[in-house]
Coordinates of C-alpha atoms in Angstrom, one line a residue:
X27 CA -25.0 -3.0 227.5
X28 CA -23.1 0.2 228.4
X29 CA -19.6 0.7 227.3
X30 CA -17.3 0.6 230.4
X31 CA -14.1 2.4 230.9
X32 CA -11.1 0.1 231.3
X33 CA -10.9 -1.3 234.8
X34 CA -7.5 0.5 235.3
X35 CA -9.1 3.9 234.7
X36 CA -12.4 3.9 236.7
X37 CA -12.5 7.6 237.1
X38 CA -10.6 10.3 235.1
X39 CA -7.8 11.7 237.1
X40 CA -7.7 15.4 238.3
X41 CA -4.7 17.4 237.2
X42 CA -3.0 16.8 240.6
X43 CA -3.7 13.0 240.3
X44 CA -2.4 13.2 236.8
X45 CA 0.9 14.5 237.9
X46 CA 1.2 12.0 240.7
X47 CA 0.4 9.3 238.1
X48 CA 3.1 10.5 235.8
X49 CA 5.7 10.4 238.6
X50 CA 4.6 6.9 239.6
X51 CA 4.8 5.7 236.0
X52 CA 8.3 7.2 235.5
X53 CA 9.4 5.3 238.7
X54 CA 8.2 2.0 237.6
X55 CA 9.6 2.6 234.0
X56 CA 13.0 3.4 235.6
X57 CA 13.0 0.3 237.6
X58 CA 12.2 -1.9 234.6
X59 CA 14.8 -0.1 232.4
X60 CA 17.6 -0.7 234.8
X61 CA 16.7 -4.4 234.7
X62 CA 16.2 -4.4 230.9
X63 CA 19.5 -2.5 230.2
X64 CA 21.3 -5.5 231.8
X65 CA 19.5 -7.9 229.4
X66 CA 20.2 -6.0 226.2
X67 CA 24.0 -5.8 226.9
X68 CA 24.6 -9.5 226.5
X69 CA 23.7 -9.6 222.8
X70 CA 25.6 -6.3 222.1
X71 CA 28.8 -7.5 223.8
X72 CA 29.2 -11.2 223.1
X73 CA 26.6 -12.1 220.5
X74 CA 29.0 -11.8 217.6
X75 CA 31.8 -13.6 219.5
X76 CA 29.6 -16.5 220.4
X77 CA 28.4 -16.8 216.8
X78 CA 32.0 -16.6 215.6
X79 CA 32.9 -19.5 217.9
X80 CA 30.0 -21.6 217.1
X81 CA 29.8 -21.0 213.4
X82 CA 33.5 -21.0 212.8
X83 CA 33.8 -17.9 210.6
X84 CA 34.1 -14.1 210.8
X85 CA 32.1 -13.5 207.8
X86 CA 28.9 -14.5 209.7
X87 CA 29.6 -12.7 212.9
X88 CA 27.0 -10.2 212.1
X89 CA 24.2 -12.8 212.0
X90 CA 23.4 -12.5 215.8
X91 CA 22.7 -8.8 215.5
X92 CA 20.7 -9.5 212.3
X93 CA 18.6 -12.2 214.1
X94 CA 17.9 -10.5 217.3
X95 CA 17.0 -7.2 215.4
X96 CA 14.8 -9.1 213.1
X97 CA 13.1 -10.6 216.3
X98 CA 12.9 -7.2 217.8
X99 CA 11.2 -6.0 214.5
X100 CA 8.5 -8.6 215.0
X101 CA 8.1 -7.9 218.7
X102 CA 7.8 -4.2 218.1
X103 CA 5.0 -4.8 215.7
X104 CA 3.2 -7.0 218.2
X105 CA 3.9 -4.9 221.3
X106 CA 2.5 -2.0 219.5
X107 CA -0.7 -3.6 218.5
X108 CA -1.1 -5.3 222.0
X109 CA -0.5 -1.9 223.8
X110 CA -3.0 -0.1 221.4
X111 CA -5.7 -2.6 222.7
X112 CA -4.6 -3.5 226.2
X113 CA -2.2 -0.9 227.4
X114 CA 1.6 -0.6 228.2
X115 CA 1.4 -2.9 231.1
X116 CA 0.4 -6.1 229.1
X117 CA 2.4 -5.1 225.9
X118 CA 5.6 -4.4 227.6
X119 CA 5.3 -7.2 230.1
X120 CA 4.8 -9.9 227.4
X121 CA 7.7 -8.5 225.3
X122 CA 10.2 -8.7 228.3
X123 CA 8.9 -12.2 229.0
X124 CA 9.7 -13.3 225.5
X125 CA 13.1 -11.8 225.5
X126 CA 13.9 -13.7 228.7
X127 CA 13.0 -17.0 227.2
X128 CA 15.0 -16.3 224.3
X129 CA 18.0 -15.6 226.5
X130 CA 17.4 -19.1 228.2
X131 CA 17.4 -20.6 224.7
X132 CA 20.8 -19.1 223.9
X133 CA 22.3 -20.6 226.9
X134 CA 20.9 -24.0 226.3
X135 CA 22.2 -23.8 222.6
X136 CA 25.7 -22.7 223.7
X137 CA 25.7 -25.6 226.2
X138 CA 24.6 -28.2 223.4
X139 CA 26.6 -26.7 220.6
X140 CA 23.1 -26.6 218.8
X141 CA 23.5 -23.7 216.0
X142 CA 19.9 -24.0 215.0
X143 CA 18.6 -23.5 218.4
X144 CA 21.1 -20.7 218.9
X145 CA 19.6 -18.8 215.8
X146 CA 16.1 -19.4 216.8
X147 CA 16.8 -18.2 220.4
X148 CA 18.7 -15.1 219.2
X149 CA 15.6 -14.2 217.1
X150 CA 13.4 -14.6 220.3
X151 CA 15.9 -12.7 222.5
X152 CA 15.4 -9.7 220.2
X153 CA 11.9 -9.3 221.8
X154 CA 13.5 -8.1 225.1
X155 CA 15.8 -5.6 223.3
X156 CA 12.9 -4.1 221.2
X157 CA 10.8 -3.9 224.4
X158 CA 13.5 -2.2 226.4
X159 CA 13.4 0.5 223.7
X160 CA 9.6 0.8 223.5
X161 CA 9.5 1.4 227.1
X162 CA 10.6 4.9 226.6
X163 CA 7.2 5.8 225.1
X164 CA 5.4 4.8 228.4
X165 CA 7.0 8.0 230.0
X166 CA 5.6 10.2 227.5
X167 CA 2.0 9.1 227.5
X168 CA 1.0 11.5 230.3
X169 CA 3.7 14.1 229.8
X170 CA 2.9 17.7 228.8
X171 CA 3.8 18.5 225.1
X172 CA 6.7 20.6 226.2
X173 CA 8.3 17.9 228.4
X174 CA 7.8 14.9 226.1
X175 CA 11.4 14.6 225.2
X176 CA 12.4 14.9 228.8
X177 CA 10.1 12.2 229.8
X178 CA 11.4 9.9 227.3
X179 CA 15.0 10.6 228.4
X180 CA 14.2 9.6 231.9
X181 CA 13.3 6.2 230.8
X182 CA 16.3 6.1 228.6
X183 CA 18.9 7.2 231.1
X184 CA 17.7 4.7 233.7
X185 CA 18.8 1.8 231.2
X186 CA 22.5 3.1 231.7
X187 CA 23.1 1.3 235.0
X188 CA 22.2 -2.2 233.7
X189 CA 23.5 -1.7 230.3
X190 CA 26.9 -0.4 231.4
X191 CA 27.2 -3.0 234.2
X192 CA 26.5 -5.8 231.7
X193 CA 29.4 -5.5 229.2
X194 CA 31.8 -5.0 232.3
X195 CA 30.5 -8.2 233.9
X196 CA 31.5 -10.4 231.0
X197 CA 34.5 -12.0 232.7
X198 CA 32.9 -12.8 236.0
X199 CA 29.6 -14.0 234.3
X200 CA 32.0 -16.1 232.0
X201 CA 33.5 -17.6 235.1
X202 CA 30.1 -18.4 236.7
X203 CA 29.1 -20.1 233.3
X204 CA 32.2 -22.1 233.2
X205 CA 31.7 -23.2 236.8
X206 CA 28.2 -24.5 235.7
X207 CA 29.7 -26.4 232.8
X208 CA 28.7 -23.9 230.2
X209 CA 30.9 -22.0 227.6
X210 CA 32.2 -18.8 229.0
X211 CA 30.3 -16.6 226.3
X212 CA 27.0 -18.0 227.6
X213 CA 27.4 -16.3 231.0
X214 CA 26.0 -12.8 229.9
X215 CA 22.9 -14.5 228.5
X216 CA 22.2 -15.9 231.9
X217 CA 22.0 -12.4 233.2
X218 CA 19.9 -11.5 230.4
X219 CA 17.4 -14.2 231.1
X220 CA 17.0 -13.0 234.8
X221 CA 17.0 -9.4 233.8
X222 CA 14.3 -9.3 231.2
X223 CA 12.0 -11.6 233.1
X224 CA 12.3 -9.5 236.1
X225 CA 11.7 -6.3 234.1
X226 CA 8.6 -7.8 232.5
X227 CA 7.3 -8.8 236.1
X228 CA 7.9 -5.4 237.4
X229 CA 5.9 -3.6 234.6
X230 CA 3.1 -6.0 234.6
X231 CA 2.6 -5.9 238.5
X232 CA 3.3 -2.2 239.1
X233 CA 2.2 -0.1 236.1
X234 CA -1.2 0.6 237.4
X235 CA -3.2 2.4 236.4
X236 CA -1.9 2.0 232.9
X237 CA -0.7 5.4 231.6
X238 CA -1.6 4.7 227.9
X239 CA -5.1 3.7 228.9
X240 CA -5.3 6.8 231.1
X241 CA -4.1 8.9 228.0
X242 CA -6.8 7.2 225.7
X243 CA -9.6 8.0 228.2
X244 CA -8.6 11.6 228.6
X245 CA -8.3 12.2 224.9
X246 CA -12.0 10.5 224.4
X247 CA -13.1 13.0 227.2
X248 CA -11.6 15.9 225.3
X249 CA -13.4 15.2 222.1
X250 CA -16.4 17.5 221.8
X251 CA -16.9 17.7 218.1
X252 CA -16.0 15.8 215.0
X253 CA -12.5 16.2 213.8
X254 CA -11.2 16.7 217.3
X255 CA -7.9 15.5 218.5
X256 CA -9.0 11.8 218.8
X257 CA -11.2 11.7 215.8
X258 CA -10.0 9.1 213.3
X259 CA -12.0 9.2 210.2
X260 CA -10.9 6.7 207.2
X261 CA -9.3 9.7 205.4
X262 CA -7.4 10.9 208.4
X263 CA -6.4 7.4 209.4
X264 CA -4.7 6.8 206.1
X265 CA -2.6 10.0 206.2
X266 CA 0.9 9.7 207.5
X267 CA 1.8 13.0 209.3
X268 CA 5.0 14.5 208.2
X269 CA 6.3 14.4 211.7
X270 CA 6.0 10.6 211.8
X271 CA 7.9 10.5 208.5
X272 CA 10.7 12.7 209.6
X273 CA 11.0 11.1 213.1
X274 CA 11.1 7.7 211.6
X275 CA 13.8 8.6 209.1
X276 CA 16.0 10.1 211.9
X277 CA 15.8 7.0 213.9
X278 CA 16.2 4.5 211.0
X279 CA 19.3 6.2 209.8
X280 CA 20.9 6.6 213.2
X281 CA 20.2 3.0 213.9
X282 CA 21.9 1.7 210.8
X283 CA 25.0 3.7 211.3
X284 CA 25.2 2.7 215.0
X285 CA 24.4 -1.0 214.7
X286 CA 26.8 -1.5 211.9
X287 CA 29.9 -0.1 213.5
X288 CA 29.0 -1.3 217.0
X289 CA 28.6 -4.9 215.9
X290 CA 31.8 -5.4 214.5
X291 CA 34.0 -3.5 216.9
X292 CA 34.2 -6.6 219.3
X293 CA 35.4 -8.8 216.4
X294 CA 37.9 -5.9 215.1
X295 CA 39.2 -5.5 218.7
X296 CA 39.7 -9.3 219.1
X297 CA 41.6 -9.6 215.8
X298 CA 44.1 -6.9 217.2
X299 CA 44.8 -8.8 220.2
X300 CA 42.5 -7.3 222.9
X301 CA 40.9 -9.4 225.5
X302 CA 37.4 -9.7 226.7
X303 CA 37.8 -7.1 229.5
X304 CA 39.0 -4.5 226.7
X305 CA 36.0 -5.4 224.7
X306 CA 33.6 -5.1 227.7
X307 CA 35.2 -1.6 228.6
X308 CA 34.8 -0.3 225.1
X309 CA 31.2 -1.4 224.6
X310 CA 30.3 -0.4 228.2
X311 CA 31.4 3.1 227.5
X312 CA 29.5 3.0 224.1
X313 CA 26.3 1.9 225.8
X314 CA 26.9 4.6 228.5
X315 CA 27.0 7.2 225.9
X316 CA 23.8 5.8 224.2
X317 CA 21.8 6.3 227.3
X318 CA 23.6 8.3 230.0
X319 CA 23.3 11.7 228.3
X320 CA 19.6 11.3 227.9
X321 CA 18.5 13.7 230.6
X322 CA 20.4 16.6 229.0
X323 CA 19.5 15.6 225.5
X324 CA 15.8 15.4 226.4
X325 CA 15.9 19.0 227.9
X326 CA 17.8 20.1 224.6
X327 CA 15.3 18.6 222.3
X328 CA 12.5 20.2 224.3
X329 CA 14.1 23.8 224.4
X330 CA 16.3 23.8 221.4
X331 CA 14.1 21.8 219.1
X332 CA 13.7 18.5 217.6
X333 CA 15.2 19.2 214.1
X334 CA 18.3 21.0 215.3
X335 CA 19.3 18.0 217.6
X336 CA 18.5 15.6 214.7
X337 CA 21.1 17.4 212.7
X338 CA 23.5 17.3 215.7
X339 CA 23.0 13.6 215.6
X340 CA 24.1 13.3 212.0
X341 CA 27.2 15.4 212.6
X342 CA 28.1 13.4 215.7
X343 CA 27.8 10.1 214.0
X344 CA 30.0 11.2 211.1
X345 CA 32.7 12.2 213.6
X346 CA 32.4 8.8 215.2
X347 CA 32.9 7.1 211.8
X348 CA 36.0 9.2 210.9
X349 CA 37.5 8.5 214.4
X350 CA 36.9 4.8 214.0
X351 CA 38.3 4.7 210.5
X352 CA 41.7 6.4 211.4
X353 CA 42.2 4.7 214.8
X354 CA 44.9 2.0 214.8
X355 CA 43.6 -1.3 215.9
X356 CA 45.6 -1.3 219.1
X357 CA 44.5 2.1 220.2
X358 CA 42.1 1.8 223.1
X359 CA 41.9 5.5 223.5
X360 CA 40.7 6.2 220.0
X361 CA 38.3 3.1 219.9
X362 CA 36.8 4.6 223.1
X363 CA 36.4 7.8 221.7
X364 CA 34.7 6.6 218.5
X365 CA 32.4 4.3 220.2
X366 CA 31.4 7.1 222.7
X367 CA 30.7 9.4 219.9
X368 CA 28.7 6.7 218.3
X369 CA 26.5 6.2 221.3
X370 CA 26.0 9.8 221.6
X371 CA 25.0 10.6 218.1
X372 CA 22.5 7.7 218.3
X373 CA 21.2 9.1 221.6
X374 CA 20.5 12.6 220.0
X375 CA 18.8 11.0 217.0
X376 CA 16.5 8.6 219.0
X377 CA 15.3 11.1 221.5
X378 CA 14.7 13.8 218.8
X379 CA 13.0 11.1 216.6
X380 CA 10.8 9.9 219.6
X381 CA 9.5 13.3 220.3
X382 CA 8.7 13.9 216.6
X383 CA 6.5 10.7 216.6
X384 CA 4.7 11.6 219.7
X385 CA 4.1 15.2 218.7
X386 CA 2.6 14.0 215.5
X387 CA 0.2 11.3 216.8
X388 CA -2.8 11.1 219.0
X389 CA -3.8 8.2 221.4
X390 CA -6.1 6.8 219.0
X391 CA -3.2 5.5 216.9
X392 CA -0.1 6.4 218.9
X393 CA 0.9 3.0 220.2
X394 CA 0.3 1.2 217.0
X395 CA 2.3 3.9 215.1
X396 CA 5.1 3.7 217.5
X397 CA 5.3 0.0 217.1
X398 CA 5.3 0.3 213.3
X399 CA 8.2 2.9 213.4
X400 CA 10.1 0.6 215.8
X401 CA 9.7 -2.1 213.3
X402 CA 11.5 0.0 210.7
X403 CA 14.2 0.8 213.3
X404 CA 14.7 -2.9 214.0
X405 CA 14.8 -3.8 210.4
X406 CA 17.3 -1.1 209.8
X407 CA 19.4 -2.5 212.6
X408 CA 19.1 -6.1 211.1
X409 CA 20.4 -4.8 207.8
X410 CA 23.2 -2.9 209.4
X411 CA 24.2 -5.9 211.5
X412 CA 24.1 -8.4 208.5
X413 CA 26.0 -6.2 206.1
X414 CA 28.6 -5.2 208.7
X415 CA 30.3 -8.6 208.6
X416 CA 30.2 -8.8 205.0
X417 CA 31.7 -5.3 204.5
X418 CA 34.3 -5.9 207.0
X419 CA 35.4 -9.2 205.7
X420 CA 35.6 -7.8 202.0
X421 CA 37.4 -4.6 203.0
X422 CA 38.1 -3.3 206.4
X423 CA 36.8 -2.1 209.6
X424 CA 37.9 1.5 208.6
X425 CA 35.8 1.3 205.5
X426 CA 32.8 0.1 207.6
X427 CA 33.2 2.9 210.2
X428 CA 33.6 5.7 207.5
X429 CA 30.6 4.4 205.6
X430 CA 28.4 4.4 208.6
X431 CA 29.4 7.9 209.3
X432 CA 28.8 9.2 206.0
X433 CA 25.4 7.5 205.8
X434 CA 24.3 9.4 208.7
X435 CA 24.7 12.7 206.8
X436 CA 21.6 11.8 204.8
X437 CA 19.8 13.0 207.8
X438 CA 20.4 16.6 207.1
X439 CA 18.8 16.8 203.6
X440 CA 15.7 14.9 204.8
X441 CA 15.3 17.3 207.6
X442 CA 15.7 20.3 205.5
X443 CA 13.0 19.0 203.2
X444 CA 10.5 19.2 205.9
X445 CA 11.3 22.0 208.3
X446 CA 8.0 22.1 210.0
X447 CA 6.5 18.6 210.6
X448 CA 3.0 18.5 211.7
X449 CA 2.2 18.5 215.4
X450 CA -0.8 16.9 217.3
X451 CA -1.2 17.3 221.0
X452 CA -3.1 14.9 223.1

């Protein structure tokens, strides 16, 4: 029986059709990211506060971040494997659906005061946050090598609208939840449930033909001899390209620093008399800085280079940590500046690291490798979230902020150890 091409790719596209498909792919990804951004903001903004109320202690306030980042790690692994076999449409659609169900579970747990259900649901909710991040890769599948960072940045910047709106809707969503007989802090998770499910439905219905399956088909067609770009001998398959190692290191270190500081900022602010609207404003600006500069960052990563922008990430995160450490607890201006720098440094690192990963892989292993790297990112976030509460309870927010900033400087020696990571074009 002859081997058939995937149904979404009956005929290999011409160059003009490929450009049209890339534009369509980015349009669908943008729509899904606007929705997904609103969903991920719930856990960032009120997850720690909800746990603080239900668990009755500040020491465990970092547990929600740990749980949904652990859940995102499992989801990243599964979405990467599913995508490698069935394409972005199926992998991302299922990931967002799981995140939406997790958000529903958080709302039910808050209504019942059921701590075990809350912990399980936060774990499942993490699938949505991981999938929202993995969607950036869909924009790079059909992009030219010198446009990959820019393509990833288009997916990321579109997250801004939903991600910034989410934290600033904390109070009205809290009012809605209260009117429904739910705890006020469950309100943002109502939005997350709708947003994640809608994002998954958009991708599953509209991401046709699937860009990853098209990229795989094009790579197979380009292979004319053994050792070509999509050839995967056992020896080659076992070798981890230097670009993957460097890209993963950049994203892991930036994730630890960002998550550790971000997680405890709402708790720190509430301890100094700030209300939920203040918390929402600071986190909203932080999330805007994570995603809004992406278009400029993507161009810089493509034009200036992956490694210089990764160094810029480490320096910016250090400035964020120093600012947070010296900021008085009642200073909104310095807290806003610190969290804005924190988001910007993370943005530099994520886009530079993403481009390094795509450069160093081929479609034969790309989605699987991307999923594995995002597992490491999620586990790094889980560790940062879990330890943040312990560090702050045992010392201070200033110590936590400064420690996160100093940690980010480890990027620089790692990058100089590998000045020229291997590239692979697809």
